[in-house]
Amino acid sequence: MYELVIKGGRLIDPAQGINECRDIGIFDRKIAALTHEIPPSEARKVIDAQGKIVTPGLIDLHVHVADAIIPLGAAPDEAGVLRGVTTICDGGSTGWVNFPGFRKYVITQAKTDVFCYLNICPTGLSMMREIRGWDDIDTEATLKIAVENRDIIKGIKLRAVNPLAHKLGLKAVKVAKKVAREAGISLMVHIGDQRNRKAGEVDVMDAFSLKLLPLLDKGDVLSHVYTAQAGGVIQPDGTVPPELRKAQDRGVIMDTAHGRPNLSFEIARQGLAQGIMPTTISTDLASTNIHGPIFSLLLTMSKFIALGLSLEQVIEMTTVNPARALGEEKRRGMLKVNMPADISIIELTHGDFMFTDAWAGNEQKGDILLLDHLTIKGGMEIIPKPRAKNEVASKRPF
């Protein structure tokens, strides 16, 4: 007897090449069966998923959820299970000083699985422009915390912005990479400064970002690949530099990390047309954007469908690909017997939608909007938080 059966949904599991209607049986918080027909009599409870998309639990590779630890911190479950996402990864909200509090008081209390990248700055994003000199980096303390918390810490985070770029240069990237490698984890680098590019000019920060790309190895994460801010790697005229192509070929993870300033539809169109595909789609959700204009991972996925990616592609970029980036592919990112029953049930709606890329100021028409219907976390049903009318209304900018 199954504790729960999800019946009649269209299963899309890119890791296993599944795209068809199947039933899922759940027992003891794990997937116990994956077959075309499970009789309702074999289940204590049946969830009718007809007309819905059923996927491995969605994974958001870049959020900020150090709630009450930093000003930008959203609540983990607000960014996670209450919005159809079963696993999230914090993108450097805390450093070695405040990570222990983040772990004890936030991560362990969440229903959503939370991993993180540890900021090379001791206090993370407690305040912006966090690194102003070498006194703001303590490699030994950072390494110690990273090694002691390898179950949660998946990498080291560095924001390649000013004043770090001007005062510390590429040596800062090399130092962060060295700490990551000594800990046996990856490096995540944020590109895109706080200011806009000037029209017709090659910004000094653009050159800095291009110089750091060769330092990134397979499995390292380039955050904000489609940013139009100073320090972006795709130029406003669509030029894709060879350094970026080489990084992609090496296996550097190209992550969207939407955020308010760091996704430009125009830059994304140029990059996609020239083969610069995202490895992972993530939101950069924080307290400042979770109630608009970013809202959710599913909305961000909808934007990339509007930009020309397929439903199957955006699901791959939010399931198995981020699972691999985190080294978690044996425990999440696919629907397989004996794996934890982390499942997203998604409503695919058709309509006339106008999406926005937030601060970049561009719009993109689309006819598909993905909405969270139900989340299964460890075999337990979690009903999503009621969506605000302005988040789902047709014919309005998102």
mmCIF file of C-alpha atoms in Angstrom:
data_model
loop_
_atom_site.group_PDB
_atom_site.id
_atom_site.type_symbol
_atom_site.label_atom_id
_atom_site.label_comp_id
_atom_site.label_asym_id
_atom_site.label_seq_id
_atom_site.Cartn_x
_atom_site.Cartn_y
_atom_site.Cartn_z
ATOM 1 C CA MET A 1 0.000 0.000 0.000
ATOM 2 C CA TYR A 2 1.415 3.362 -1.091
ATOM 3 C CA GLU A 3 1.049 6.316 1.248
ATOM 4 C CA LEU A 4 0.518 8.614 -1.701
ATOM 5 C CA VAL A 5 -0.004 8.202 -5.437
ATOM 6 C CA ILE A 6 0.318 11.014 -7.985
ATOM 7 C CA LYS A 7 -1.906 9.924 -10.827
ATOM 8 C CA GLY A 8 -2.342 10.922 -14.456
ATOM 9 C CA GLY A 9 0.235 13.684 -14.741
ATOM 10 C CA ARG A 10 2.636 14.294 -17.603
ATOM 11 C CA LEU A 11 6.042 13.382 -16.203
ATOM 12 C CA ILE A 12 8.976 15.320 -17.589
ATOM 13 C CA ASP A 13 12.312 14.067 -16.288
ATOM 14 C CA PRO A 14 15.110 15.157 -18.660
ATOM 15 C CA ALA A 15 17.764 13.205 -16.737
ATOM 16 C CA GLN A 16 16.047 9.948 -17.665
ATOM 17 C CA GLY A 17 14.516 10.990 -20.973
ATOM 18 C CA ILE A 18 10.959 10.646 -19.647
ATOM 19 C CA ASN A 19 8.189 12.748 -21.181
ATOM 20 C CA GLU A 20 4.877 10.889 -20.887
ATOM 21 C CA CYS A 21 1.969 10.203 -18.564
ATOM 22 C CA ARG A 22 2.949 8.030 -15.604
ATOM 23 C CA ASP A 23 1.839 7.438 -12.042
ATOM 24 C CA ILE A 24 4.149 7.822 -9.056
ATOM 25 C CA GLY A 25 3.818 5.756 -5.893
ATOM 26 C CA ILE A 26 5.324 7.125 -2.677
ATOM 27 C CA PHE A 27 6.142 5.192 0.485
ATOM 28 C CA ASP A 28 8.308 6.053 3.481
ATOM 29 C CA ARG A 29 9.135 9.520 2.028
ATOM 30 C CA LYS A 30 10.679 7.943 -1.078
ATOM 31 C CA ILE A 31 9.599 7.184 -4.621
ATOM 32 C CA ALA A 32 8.478 3.543 -4.520
ATOM 33 C CA ALA A 33 7.029 3.114 -8.017
ATOM 34 C CA LEU A 34 7.079 4.868 -11.359
ATOM 35 C CA THR A 35 4.715 3.199 -13.783
ATOM 36 C CA HIS A 36 1.944 3.793 -16.313
ATOM 37 C CA GLU A 37 -0.868 2.652 -14.026
ATOM 38 C CA ILE A 38 -1.213 2.323 -10.257
ATOM 39 C CA PRO A 39 -4.724 1.282 -9.145
ATOM 40 C CA PRO A 40 -6.242 3.829 -6.739
ATOM 41 C CA SER A 41 -7.038 0.951 -4.392
ATOM 42 C CA GLU A 42 -3.303 0.598 -3.726
ATOM 43 C CA ALA A 43 -2.993 4.101 -2.263
ATOM 44 C CA ARG A 44 -4.020 5.652 1.023
ATOM 45 C CA LYS A 45 -4.384 8.935 -0.849
ATOM 46 C CA VAL A 46 -4.468 9.802 -4.549
ATOM 47 C CA ILE A 47 -3.493 13.171 -6.030
ATOM 48 C CA ASP A 48 -5.160 13.805 -9.376
ATOM 49 C CA ALA A 49 -2.482 15.340 -11.605
ATOM 50 C CA GLN A 50 -4.345 15.084 -14.908
ATOM 51 C CA GLY A 51 -3.540 18.086 -17.068
ATOM 52 C CA LYS A 52 -0.545 18.974 -14.907
ATOM 53 C CA ILE A 53 3.227 18.745 -15.439
ATOM 54 C CA VAL A 54 5.027 16.560 -12.904
ATOM 55 C CA THR A 55 8.775 17.058 -12.547
ATOM 56 C CA PRO A 56 11.605 16.239 -10.163
ATOM 57 C CA GLY A 57 11.593 18.782 -7.341
ATOM 58 C CA LEU A 58 12.754 22.067 -8.823
ATOM 59 C CA ILE A 59 16.149 23.433 -7.739
ATOM 60 C CA ASP A 60 17.025 27.130 -7.600
ATOM 61 C CA LEU A 61 20.813 27.477 -7.694
ATOM 62 C CA HIS A 62 20.960 31.134 -6.626
ATOM 63 C CA VAL A 63 18.827 32.750 -3.923
ATOM 64 C CA HIS A 64 19.438 34.858 -0.814
ATOM 65 C CA VAL A 65 17.640 33.358 2.170
ATOM 66 C CA ALA A 66 19.654 34.314 5.244
ATOM 67 C CA ASP A 67 16.435 35.613 6.745
ATOM 68 C CA ALA A 68 17.063 38.056 9.626
ATOM 69 C CA ILE A 69 20.812 37.500 9.176
ATOM 70 C CA ILE A 70 21.275 39.978 6.306
ATOM 71 C CA PRO A 71 18.925 42.709 5.010
ATOM 72 C CA LEU A 72 18.476 40.927 1.649
ATOM 73 C CA GLY A 73 17.493 37.610 3.208
ATOM 74 C CA ALA A 74 14.109 36.155 2.257
ATOM 75 C CA ALA A 75 12.569 33.269 4.191
ATOM 76 C CA PRO A 76 13.786 29.922 2.750
ATOM 77 C CA ASP A 77 10.349 28.356 2.421
ATOM 78 C CA GLU A 78 8.979 31.510 0.789
ATOM 79 C CA ALA A 79 11.596 31.056 -1.929
ATOM 80 C CA GLY A 80 11.315 27.260 -1.841
ATOM 81 C CA VAL A 81 8.474 24.849 -1.149
ATOM 82 C CA LEU A 82 5.787 27.537 -1.008
ATOM 83 C CA ARG A 83 6.675 28.443 -4.610
ATOM 84 C CA GLY A 84 7.072 24.953 -6.054
ATOM 85 C CA VAL A 85 10.802 24.545 -5.358
ATOM 86 C CA THR A 86 12.152 21.756 -3.146
ATOM 87 C CA THR A 87 15.861 22.694 -3.056
ATOM 88 C CA ILE A 88 17.529 26.099 -2.999
ATOM 89 C CA CYS A 89 21.115 27.266 -2.813
ATOM 90 C CA ASP A 90 22.051 30.517 -1.147
ATOM 91 C CA GLY A 91 24.469 32.504 -3.290
ATOM 92 C CA GLY A 92 26.872 33.923 -0.734
ATOM 93 C CA SER A 93 24.651 35.722 1.770
ATOM 94 C CA THR A 94 26.982 34.833 4.629
ATOM 95 C CA GLY A 95 30.688 34.458 5.265
ATOM 96 C CA TRP A 96 32.621 32.614 7.919
ATOM 97 C CA VAL A 97 31.492 35.026 10.681
ATOM 98 C CA ASN A 98 27.726 34.709 10.265
ATOM 99 C CA PHE A 99 27.317 31.357 8.504
ATOM 100 C CA PRO A 100 27.042 29.435 11.826
ATOM 101 C CA GLY A 101 24.016 31.539 12.776
ATOM 102 C CA PHE A 102 22.541 31.068 9.301
ATOM 103 C CA ARG A 103 22.883 27.314 9.660
ATOM 104 C CA LYS A 104 21.576 27.062 13.235
ATOM 105 C CA TYR A 105 18.660 29.482 13.118
ATOM 106 C CA VAL A 106 17.534 29.450 9.472
ATOM 107 C CA ILE A 107 18.683 26.448 7.449
ATOM 108 C CA THR A 108 17.827 23.793 10.037
ATOM 109 C CA GLN A 109 14.336 25.260 10.524
ATOM 110 C CA ALA A 110 13.350 25.181 6.843
ATOM 111 C CA LYS A 111 11.246 22.539 5.122
ATOM 112 C CA THR A 112 13.082 23.369 1.915
ATOM 113 C CA ASP A 113 16.541 21.828 1.506
ATOM 114 C CA VAL A 114 19.056 24.680 1.685
ATOM 115 C CA PHE A 115 22.647 24.574 0.439
ATOM 116 C CA CYS A 116 24.940 27.554 0.102
ATOM 117 C CA TYR A 117 28.012 29.178 -1.365
ATOM 118 C CA LEU A 118 30.121 30.727 1.396
ATOM 119 C CA ASN A 119 31.094 34.331 0.717
ATOM 120 C CA ILE A 120 34.817 35.080 0.765
ATOM 121 C CA CYS A 121 33.879 38.221 2.744
ATOM 122 C CA PRO A 122 33.646 37.337 6.470
ATOM 123 C CA THR A 123 30.170 38.840 6.908
ATOM 124 C CA GLY A 124 28.848 38.061 3.434
ATOM 125 C CA LEU A 125 26.261 40.515 2.173
ATOM 126 C CA SER A 126 25.565 42.173 5.503
ATOM 127 C CA MET A 127 26.304 45.323 3.555
ATOM 128 C CA MET A 128 26.969 45.776 -0.152
ATOM 129 C CA ARG A 129 30.355 46.569 -1.675
ATOM 130 C CA GLU A 130 31.451 44.123 0.951
ATOM 131 C CA ILE A 131 35.156 43.856 0.080
ATOM 132 C CA ARG A 132 37.130 47.096 0.139
ATOM 133 C CA GLY A 133 40.603 45.744 0.839
ATOM 134 C CA TRP A 134 42.616 42.692 1.843
ATOM 135 C CA ASP A 135 41.579 43.135 5.481
ATOM 136 C CA ASP A 136 38.094 42.037 4.373
ATOM 137 C CA ILE A 137 39.312 38.537 3.451
ATOM 138 C CA ASP A 138 40.393 35.846 5.921
ATOM 139 C CA THR A 139 41.293 32.754 3.937
ATOM 140 C CA GLU A 140 42.085 30.501 6.904
ATOM 141 C CA ALA A 141 38.814 31.175 8.720
ATOM 142 C CA THR A 142 36.821 30.825 5.485
ATOM 143 C CA LEU A 143 38.487 27.505 4.683
ATOM 144 C CA LYS A 144 37.858 26.192 8.200
ATOM 145 C CA ILE A 145 34.110 26.915 8.053
ATOM 146 C CA ALA A 146 33.841 25.516 4.514
ATOM 147 C CA VAL A 147 35.538 22.236 5.470
ATOM 148 C CA GLU A 148 33.531 21.847 8.681
ATOM 149 C CA ASN A 149 30.229 22.345 6.827
ATOM 150 C CA ARG A 150 30.754 20.439 3.605
ATOM 151 C CA ASP A 151 27.282 18.911 3.884
ATOM 152 C CA ILE A 152 25.772 22.338 3.207
ATOM 153 C CA ILE A 153 28.526 24.518 1.740
ATOM 154 C CA LYS A 154 28.943 23.680 -1.948
ATOM 155 C CA GLY A 155 31.292 26.442 -3.016
ATOM 156 C CA ILE A 156 32.959 29.790 -2.364
ATOM 157 C CA LYS A 157 31.315 32.999 -3.619
ATOM 158 C CA LEU A 158 33.045 36.141 -4.827
ATOM 159 C CA ARG A 159 31.399 39.231 -6.311
ATOM 160 C CA ALA A 160 33.705 40.608 -9.003
ATOM 161 C CA VAL A 161 32.599 44.213 -8.626
ATOM 162 C CA ASN A 162 34.111 47.473 -7.472
ATOM 163 C CA PRO A 163 35.845 48.414 -5.240
ATOM 164 C CA LEU A 164 37.254 44.853 -5.203
ATOM 165 C CA ALA A 165 38.115 44.899 -8.914
ATOM 166 C CA HIS A 166 39.922 48.220 -8.709
ATOM 167 C CA LYS A 167 41.735 47.702 -5.414
ATOM 168 C CA LEU A 168 42.451 43.957 -5.340
ATOM 169 C CA GLY A 169 42.279 42.978 -9.016
ATOM 170 C CA LEU A 170 42.399 39.431 -10.334
ATOM 171 C CA LYS A 171 44.406 38.312 -7.321
ATOM 172 C CA ALA A 172 41.156 38.334 -5.321
ATOM 173 C CA VAL A 173 39.610 35.844 -7.756
ATOM 174 C CA LYS A 174 42.697 33.650 -7.511
ATOM 175 C CA VAL A 175 42.605 33.763 -3.706
ATOM 176 C CA ALA A 176 38.923 32.776 -3.609
ATOM 177 C CA LYS A 177 39.588 29.978 -6.080
ATOM 178 C CA LYS A 178 42.482 28.695 -3.975
ATOM 179 C CA VAL A 179 40.247 28.514 -0.882
ATOM 180 C CA ALA A 180 37.584 26.680 -2.889
ATOM 181 C CA ARG A 181 40.037 24.141 -4.240
ATOM 182 C CA GLU A 182 41.593 23.506 -0.826
ATOM 183 C CA ALA A 183 38.092 22.827 0.495
ATOM 184 C CA GLY A 184 37.327 20.571 -2.476
ATOM 185 C CA ILE A 185 34.456 22.725 -3.715
ATOM 186 C CA SER A 186 33.628 25.020 -6.624
ATOM 187 C CA LEU A 187 33.818 28.783 -7.106
ATOM 188 C CA MET A 188 30.863 31.026 -7.929
ATOM 189 C CA VAL A 189 31.695 34.431 -9.401
ATOM 190 C CA HIS A 190 29.186 37.252 -9.702
ATOM 191 C CA ILE A 191 29.688 39.573 -12.683
ATOM 192 C CA GLY A 192 27.798 42.829 -13.219
ATOM 193 C CA ASP A 193 28.610 45.979 -11.277
ATOM 194 C CA GLN A 194 26.101 48.255 -9.554
ATOM 195 C CA ARG A 195 26.126 50.723 -12.444
ATOM 196 C CA ASN A 196 24.968 50.672 -16.063
ATOM 197 C CA ARG A 197 27.254 50.683 -19.056
ATOM 198 C CA LYS A 198 27.588 53.936 -20.964
ATOM 199 C CA ALA A 199 26.267 53.709 -24.517
ATOM 200 C CA GLY A 200 28.970 53.222 -27.109
ATOM 201 C CA GLU A 201 31.748 52.636 -24.576
ATOM 202 C CA VAL A 202 33.656 49.540 -23.547
ATOM 203 C CA ASP A 203 33.511 49.670 -19.760
ATOM 204 C CA VAL A 204 36.623 48.975 -17.694
ATOM 205 C CA MET A 205 34.631 46.389 -15.726
ATOM 206 C CA ASP A 206 33.898 44.477 -18.944
ATOM 207 C CA ALA A 207 37.631 44.001 -19.446
ATOM 208 C CA PHE A 208 38.024 42.802 -15.844
ATOM 209 C CA SER A 209 35.318 40.169 -16.295
ATOM 210 C CA LEU A 210 36.896 38.901 -19.503
ATOM 211 C CA LYS A 211 40.248 38.531 -17.738
ATOM 212 C CA LEU A 212 38.743 36.467 -14.924
ATOM 213 C CA LEU A 213 36.965 33.992 -17.223
ATOM 214 C CA PRO A 214 40.108 31.887 -17.910
ATOM 215 C CA LEU A 215 40.454 31.369 -14.145
ATOM 216 C CA LEU A 216 37.165 29.454 -13.981
ATOM 217 C CA ASP A 217 37.248 25.672 -14.313
ATOM 218 C CA LYS A 218 34.680 22.997 -15.075
ATOM 219 C CA GLY A 219 31.975 23.113 -12.412
ATOM 220 C CA ASP A 220 32.645 26.705 -11.390
ATOM 221 C CA VAL A 221 29.637 29.023 -11.737
ATOM 222 C CA LEU A 222 29.464 32.240 -13.733
ATOM 223 C CA SER A 223 26.556 34.159 -12.207
ATOM 224 C CA HIS A 224 24.504 36.646 -14.271
ATOM 225 C CA VAL A 225 25.663 35.508 -17.695
ATOM 226 C CA TYR A 226 23.034 37.723 -19.393
ATOM 227 C CA THR A 227 23.614 40.914 -17.424
ATOM 228 C CA ALA A 228 23.665 44.272 -19.198
ATOM 229 C CA GLN A 229 25.419 45.952 -16.270
ATOM 230 C CA ALA A 230 29.022 47.123 -16.409
ATOM 231 C CA GLY A 231 31.154 43.993 -16.229
ATOM 232 C CA GLY A 232 28.879 41.892 -18.392
ATOM 233 C CA VAL A 233 30.535 39.431 -20.742
ATOM 234 C CA ILE A 234 28.129 39.696 -23.685
ATOM 235 C CA GLN A 235 28.403 43.156 -25.211
ATOM 236 C CA PRO A 236 25.387 45.376 -26.001
ATOM 237 C CA ASP A 237 25.996 44.880 -29.718
ATOM 238 C CA GLY A 238 25.775 41.111 -29.237
ATOM 239 C CA THR A 239 29.498 40.406 -29.370
ATOM 240 C CA VAL A 240 30.286 37.101 -27.664
ATOM 241 C CA PRO A 241 33.968 37.134 -26.692
ATOM 242 C CA PRO A 242 36.102 34.037 -27.284
ATOM 243 C CA GLU A 243 36.895 33.898 -23.549
ATOM 244 C CA LEU A 244 33.213 33.200 -22.851
ATOM 245 C CA ARG A 245 32.967 30.479 -25.499
ATOM 246 C CA LYS A 246 36.080 28.808 -24.130
ATOM 247 C CA ALA A 247 34.669 28.919 -20.602
ATOM 248 C CA GLN A 248 31.450 27.328 -21.838
ATOM 249 C CA ASP A 249 33.426 24.629 -23.659
ATOM 250 C CA ARG A 250 35.428 23.900 -20.475
ATOM 251 C CA GLY A 251 32.222 23.200 -18.576
ATOM 252 C CA VAL A 252 31.881 26.425 -16.614
ATOM 253 C CA ILE A 253 28.257 26.653 -15.464
ATOM 254 C CA MET A 254 26.394 29.499 -17.146
ATOM 255 C CA ASP A 255 23.797 30.637 -14.608
ATOM 256 C CA THR A 256 21.057 33.197 -15.212
ATOM 257 C CA ALA A 257 20.626 34.463 -11.612
ATOM 258 C CA HIS A 258 17.864 36.862 -12.712
ATOM 259 C CA GLY A 259 17.717 39.398 -9.880
ATOM 260 C CA ARG A 260 16.472 42.918 -10.465
ATOM 261 C CA PRO A 261 19.451 44.315 -12.404
ATOM 262 C CA ASN A 262 21.147 41.255 -13.828
ATOM 263 C CA LEU A 263 18.978 39.822 -16.609
ATOM 264 C CA SER A 264 18.577 41.662 -19.886
ATOM 265 C CA PHE A 265 16.236 40.143 -22.471
ATOM 266 C CA GLU A 266 18.200 41.877 -25.208
ATOM 267 C CA ILE A 267 21.513 40.430 -24.015
ATOM 268 C CA ALA A 268 19.870 37.021 -23.530
ATOM 269 C CA ARG A 269 18.453 37.049 -27.068
ATOM 270 C CA GLN A 270 21.892 37.863 -28.464
ATOM 271 C CA GLY A 271 23.578 35.163 -26.392
ATOM 272 C CA LEU A 272 21.005 32.444 -27.102
ATOM 273 C CA ALA A 273 21.127 33.166 -30.843
ATOM 274 C CA GLN A 274 24.882 32.554 -30.753
ATOM 275 C CA GLY A 275 24.777 29.379 -28.675
ATOM 276 C CA ILE A 276 25.482 30.782 -25.204
ATOM 277 C CA MET A 277 22.889 28.646 -23.425
ATOM 278 C CA PRO A 278 22.220 28.713 -19.711
ATOM 279 C CA THR A 279 23.348 25.611 -17.871
ATOM 280 C CA THR A 280 21.053 26.551 -15.007
ATOM 281 C CA ILE A 281 18.108 28.918 -14.638
ATOM 282 C CA SER A 282 18.011 30.602 -11.234
ATOM 283 C CA THR A 283 16.298 33.608 -9.711
ATOM 284 C CA ASP A 284 18.606 35.489 -7.314
ATOM 285 C CA LEU A 285 15.475 35.799 -5.158
ATOM 286 C CA ALA A 286 15.862 38.068 -2.132
ATOM 287 C CA SER A 287 13.651 40.051 0.223
ATOM 288 C CA THR A 288 13.849 42.973 -2.212
ATOM 289 C CA ASN A 289 12.404 41.137 -5.229
ATOM 290 C CA ILE A 290 10.435 38.079 -4.077
ATOM 291 C CA HIS A 291 7.177 40.048 -4.069
ATOM 292 C CA GLY A 292 8.061 41.606 -7.407
ATOM 293 C CA PRO A 293 9.402 41.845 -9.965
ATOM 294 C CA ILE A 294 11.042 38.374 -9.816
ATOM 295 C CA PHE A 295 8.440 36.448 -7.782
ATOM 296 C CA SER A 296 9.531 32.841 -8.402
ATOM 297 C CA LEU A 297 11.629 30.283 -10.248
ATOM 298 C CA LEU A 298 8.595 29.196 -12.284
ATOM 299 C CA LEU A 299 8.084 32.741 -13.533
ATOM 300 C CA THR A 300 11.759 32.952 -14.499
ATOM 301 C CA MET A 301 11.409 29.648 -16.357
ATOM 302 C CA SER A 302 8.379 31.094 -18.170
ATOM 303 C CA LYS A 303 10.485 34.043 -19.325
ATOM 304 C CA PHE A 304 13.036 31.730 -20.916
ATOM 305 C CA ILE A 305 10.278 29.811 -22.676
ATOM 306 C CA ALA A 306 9.160 33.176 -24.071
ATOM 307 C CA LEU A 307 12.748 33.736 -25.229
ATOM 308 C CA GLY A 308 12.628 30.519 -27.254
ATOM 309 C CA LEU A 309 13.649 27.636 -24.979
ATOM 310 C CA SER A 310 11.444 24.567 -24.790
ATOM 311 C CA LEU A 311 9.544 23.374 -21.727
ATOM 312 C CA GLU A 312 11.847 20.365 -21.557
ATOM 313 C CA GLN A 313 14.948 22.573 -21.660
ATOM 314 C CA VAL A 314 13.878 24.864 -18.829
ATOM 315 C CA ILE A 315 12.984 21.841 -16.684
ATOM 316 C CA GLU A 316 16.418 20.333 -17.340
ATOM 317 C CA MET A 317 18.001 23.643 -16.312
ATOM 318 C CA THR A 318 16.110 23.624 -13.003
ATOM 319 C CA THR A 319 16.393 19.935 -12.060
ATOM 320 C CA VAL A 320 19.267 17.708 -13.118
ATOM 321 C CA ASN A 321 21.650 20.493 -14.164
ATOM 322 C CA PRO A 322 21.658 22.339 -10.815
ATOM 323 C CA ALA A 323 21.701 18.961 -9.032
ATOM 324 C CA ARG A 324 24.952 18.173 -10.846
ATOM 325 C CA ALA A 325 26.317 21.650 -10.117
ATOM 326 C CA LEU A 326 25.781 20.952 -6.421
ATOM 327 C CA GLY A 327 27.145 17.405 -6.595
ATOM 328 C CA GLU A 328 23.703 16.201 -5.510
ATOM 329 C CA GLU A 329 22.608 14.266 -8.611
ATOM 330 C CA LYS A 330 22.385 10.970 -6.710
ATOM 331 C CA ARG A 331 19.837 12.425 -4.294
ATOM 332 C CA ARG A 332 17.802 14.924 -6.324
ATOM 333 C CA GLY A 333 17.154 16.193 -9.826
ATOM 334 C CA MET A 334 15.351 13.123 -11.156
ATOM 335 C CA LEU A 335 12.373 10.868 -10.443
ATOM 336 C CA LYS A 336 13.799 7.468 -9.650
ATOM 337 C CA VAL A 337 12.740 4.612 -7.375
ATOM 338 C CA ASN A 338 14.344 4.856 -3.907
ATOM 339 C CA MET A 339 15.195 8.543 -4.308
ATOM 340 C CA PRO A 340 13.585 11.064 -1.920
ATOM 341 C CA ALA A 341 10.057 11.960 -2.993
ATOM 342 C CA ASP A 342 10.762 15.580 -3.907
ATOM 343 C CA ILE A 343 8.321 16.438 -6.676
ATOM 344 C CA SER A 344 6.942 19.613 -8.267
ATOM 345 C CA ILE A 345 3.448 19.555 -9.769
ATOM 346 C CA ILE A 346 3.108 22.453 -12.194
ATOM 347 C CA GLU A 347 0.172 24.108 -13.894
ATOM 348 C CA LEU A 348 0.922 25.150 -17.466
ATOM 349 C CA THR A 349 -1.333 28.032 -18.448
ATOM 350 C CA HIS A 350 -1.820 29.531 -21.900
ATOM 351 C CA GLY A 351 -2.560 33.198 -22.388
ATOM 352 C CA ASP A 352 -1.322 36.551 -23.580
ATOM 353 C CA PHE A 353 1.512 37.529 -21.247
ATOM 354 C CA MET A 354 4.020 40.358 -21.257
ATOM 355 C CA PHE A 355 7.185 39.590 -19.296
ATOM 356 C CA THR A 356 9.768 42.138 -18.162
ATOM 357 C CA ASP A 357 13.430 41.790 -17.283
ATOM 358 C CA ALA A 358 13.113 44.246 -14.380
ATOM 359 C CA TRP A 359 15.714 47.020 -14.318
ATOM 360 C CA ALA A 360 16.967 46.470 -17.855
ATOM 361 C CA GLY A 361 13.583 47.761 -19.025
ATOM 362 C CA ASN A 362 12.891 45.286 -21.850
ATOM 363 C CA GLU A 363 9.659 43.401 -22.528
ATOM 364 C CA GLN A 364 9.008 39.994 -24.082
ATOM 365 C CA LYS A 365 5.668 38.579 -25.165
ATOM 366 C CA GLY A 366 4.892 34.998 -24.249
ATOM 367 C CA ASP A 367 1.990 32.579 -24.360
ATOM 368 C CA ILE A 368 2.961 30.161 -21.560
ATOM 369 C CA LEU A 369 3.048 30.832 -17.837
ATOM 370 C CA LEU A 370 4.134 28.143 -15.375
ATOM 371 C CA LEU A 371 2.465 28.173 -11.957
ATOM 372 C CA ASP A 372 3.017 26.089 -8.849
ATOM 373 C CA HIS A 373 0.127 23.680 -8.215
ATOM 374 C CA LEU A 374 1.455 21.432 -5.463
ATOM 375 C CA THR A 375 4.836 20.593 -3.943
ATOM 376 C CA ILE A 376 5.789 17.175 -2.564
ATOM 377 C CA LYS A 377 8.744 17.409 -0.171
ATOM 378 C CA GLY A 378 9.968 14.142 1.269
ATOM 379 C CA GLY A 379 6.609 12.568 0.472
ATOM 380 C CA MET A 380 4.657 15.323 2.260
ATOM 381 C CA GLU A 381 2.181 17.588 0.485
ATOM 382 C CA ILE A 382 2.845 21.321 0.678
ATOM 383 C CA ILE A 383 0.195 23.609 -0.738
ATOM 384 C CA PRO A 384 1.719 26.680 -2.368
ATOM 385 C CA LYS A 385 1.147 30.114 -0.932
ATOM 386 C CA PRO A 386 -1.827 31.849 -2.607
ATOM 387 C CA ARG A 387 -0.490 33.912 -5.481
ATOM 388 C CA ALA A 388 -1.076 37.628 -5.588
ATOM 389 C CA LYS A 389 -3.392 38.699 -8.406
ATOM 390 C CA ASN A 390 -0.714 40.873 -9.974
ATOM 391 C CA GLU A 391 1.608 37.861 -10.202
ATOM 392 C CA VAL A 392 -0.693 35.734 -12.359
ATOM 393 C CA ALA A 393 -2.941 38.204 -14.162
ATOM 394 C CA SER A 394 -2.938 37.918 -17.947
ATOM 395 C CA LYS A 395 -1.934 40.773 -20.254
ATOM 396 C CA ARG A 396 0.272 42.607 -17.785
ATOM 397 C CA PRO A 397 4.058 42.926 -17.402
ATOM 398 C CA PHE A 398 5.632 40.540 -14.911
#
